[in-house]
Amino acid sequence: MLIDLHMHTSRCGHAEGCPAEYVSAARAAGLDIIAFTDHLALPDGYDPDGEYAMRPHELPEYVAEVQAAARGSSAPRVFLGIEADWVPGHVPDTARALAAHPFDVVLGSVHFLQEWAFDDPARIDGWSLRDVAGAWEEYFSTLVDAASSGLFDVMAHPDLVKKFGHVPPGDLSSLFDDVAGALADAGVAVEVSSAGLRKPCAELYPSDGLLAAFRRAGVPATTSSDAHTPAEVGAGLDEARSALRRAGYESIVYFEAREMREVPLWE
């Protein structure tokens, strides 16, 4: 079964295309299941130019668009999702927004270390002011906090901190095992995202080492392209599935009405 559980439309401010175009692209790619996961609006001050996420007033319109796309498509099956940033201090607002709509799947993500959008190419200079090892420790600590909140079903691009190629030297296996154990305890899944293949790091999110740690800890996994254009729908899913197989996974998951569904990886 071919699953792409992460894609964005033009509503997020940095993507292109409408739901109908993504559904057509998914059908052409032979996908069985897709989920739209546009970015939930960010707190005041985090997105002043509207480049990171939809505006609050757009959320009901987005929900209605995806629901219409789902009614009009039996192949692929279309699910209503959302990607929500973990922003400490604004958790109650996020929880209220997520509870207000019938999402099938909620992706949790970490794009900010405090108020620094560390993965934004326009803010890459911030890396020159950071100790890479320290940034990694802060990122993964924040990821664990997000996963443990109970708000999210899947943690998106779980090692996004490596996007521009900043990786601390040395053996990271202990860090990976700690993170994987925490996510297993939290009961969340992780995505294997092909988006990293299209970024400077030029590898899947997560790396083979981190994915192997997730498998050892028993963390469920899904697959995604994190498409920001219809042409990216389903891109790199073969690589993602191969990585899962190397790590020892035999199944992947998707979500319906926030309930996890498991299917064989190679069905």
PDB file of C-alpha atoms in Angstrom, residues 86 110 113 134-148 175 179:
ATOM      1  CA  TRP A  86       5.100  22.821  18.962  1.00  0.00           C
ATOM      2  CA  VAL A 110       9.469  21.452  15.599  1.00  0.00           C
ATOM      3  CA  LEU A 113      14.239  26.784  18.727  1.00  0.00           C
ATOM      4  CA  GLY A 134      23.843  22.322  21.534  1.00  0.00           C
ATOM      5  CA  ALA A 135      21.284  22.987  18.824  1.00  0.00           C
ATOM      6  CA  TRP A 136      20.786  19.253  18.348  1.00  0.00           C
ATOM      7  CA  GLU A 137      20.293  18.710  22.066  1.00  0.00           C
ATOM      8  CA  GLU A 138      17.767  21.538  22.225  1.00  0.00           C
ATOM      9  CA  TYR A 139      15.956  20.314  19.121  1.00  0.00           C
ATOM     10  CA  PHE A 140      15.551  16.737  20.295  1.00  0.00           C
ATOM     11  CA  SER A 141      14.584  17.808  23.804  1.00  0.00           C
ATOM     12  CA  THR A 142      11.872  19.974  22.243  1.00  0.00           C
ATOM     13  CA  LEU A 143      10.787  17.109  19.964  1.00  0.00           C
ATOM     14  CA  VAL A 144      10.392  14.831  22.978  1.00  0.00           C
ATOM     15  CA  ASP A 145       8.356  17.482  24.811  1.00  0.00           C
ATOM     16  CA  ALA A 146       6.085  17.798  21.775  1.00  0.00           C
ATOM     17  CA  ALA A 147       5.669  14.044  21.400  1.00  0.00           C
ATOM     18  CA  SER A 148       4.870  13.681  25.094  1.00  0.00           C
ATOM     19  CA  LEU A 175      21.045  10.318  21.657  1.00  0.00           C
ATOM     20  CA  VAL A 179      14.835   9.983  21.658  1.00  0.00           C
TER      21      VAL A 179
END
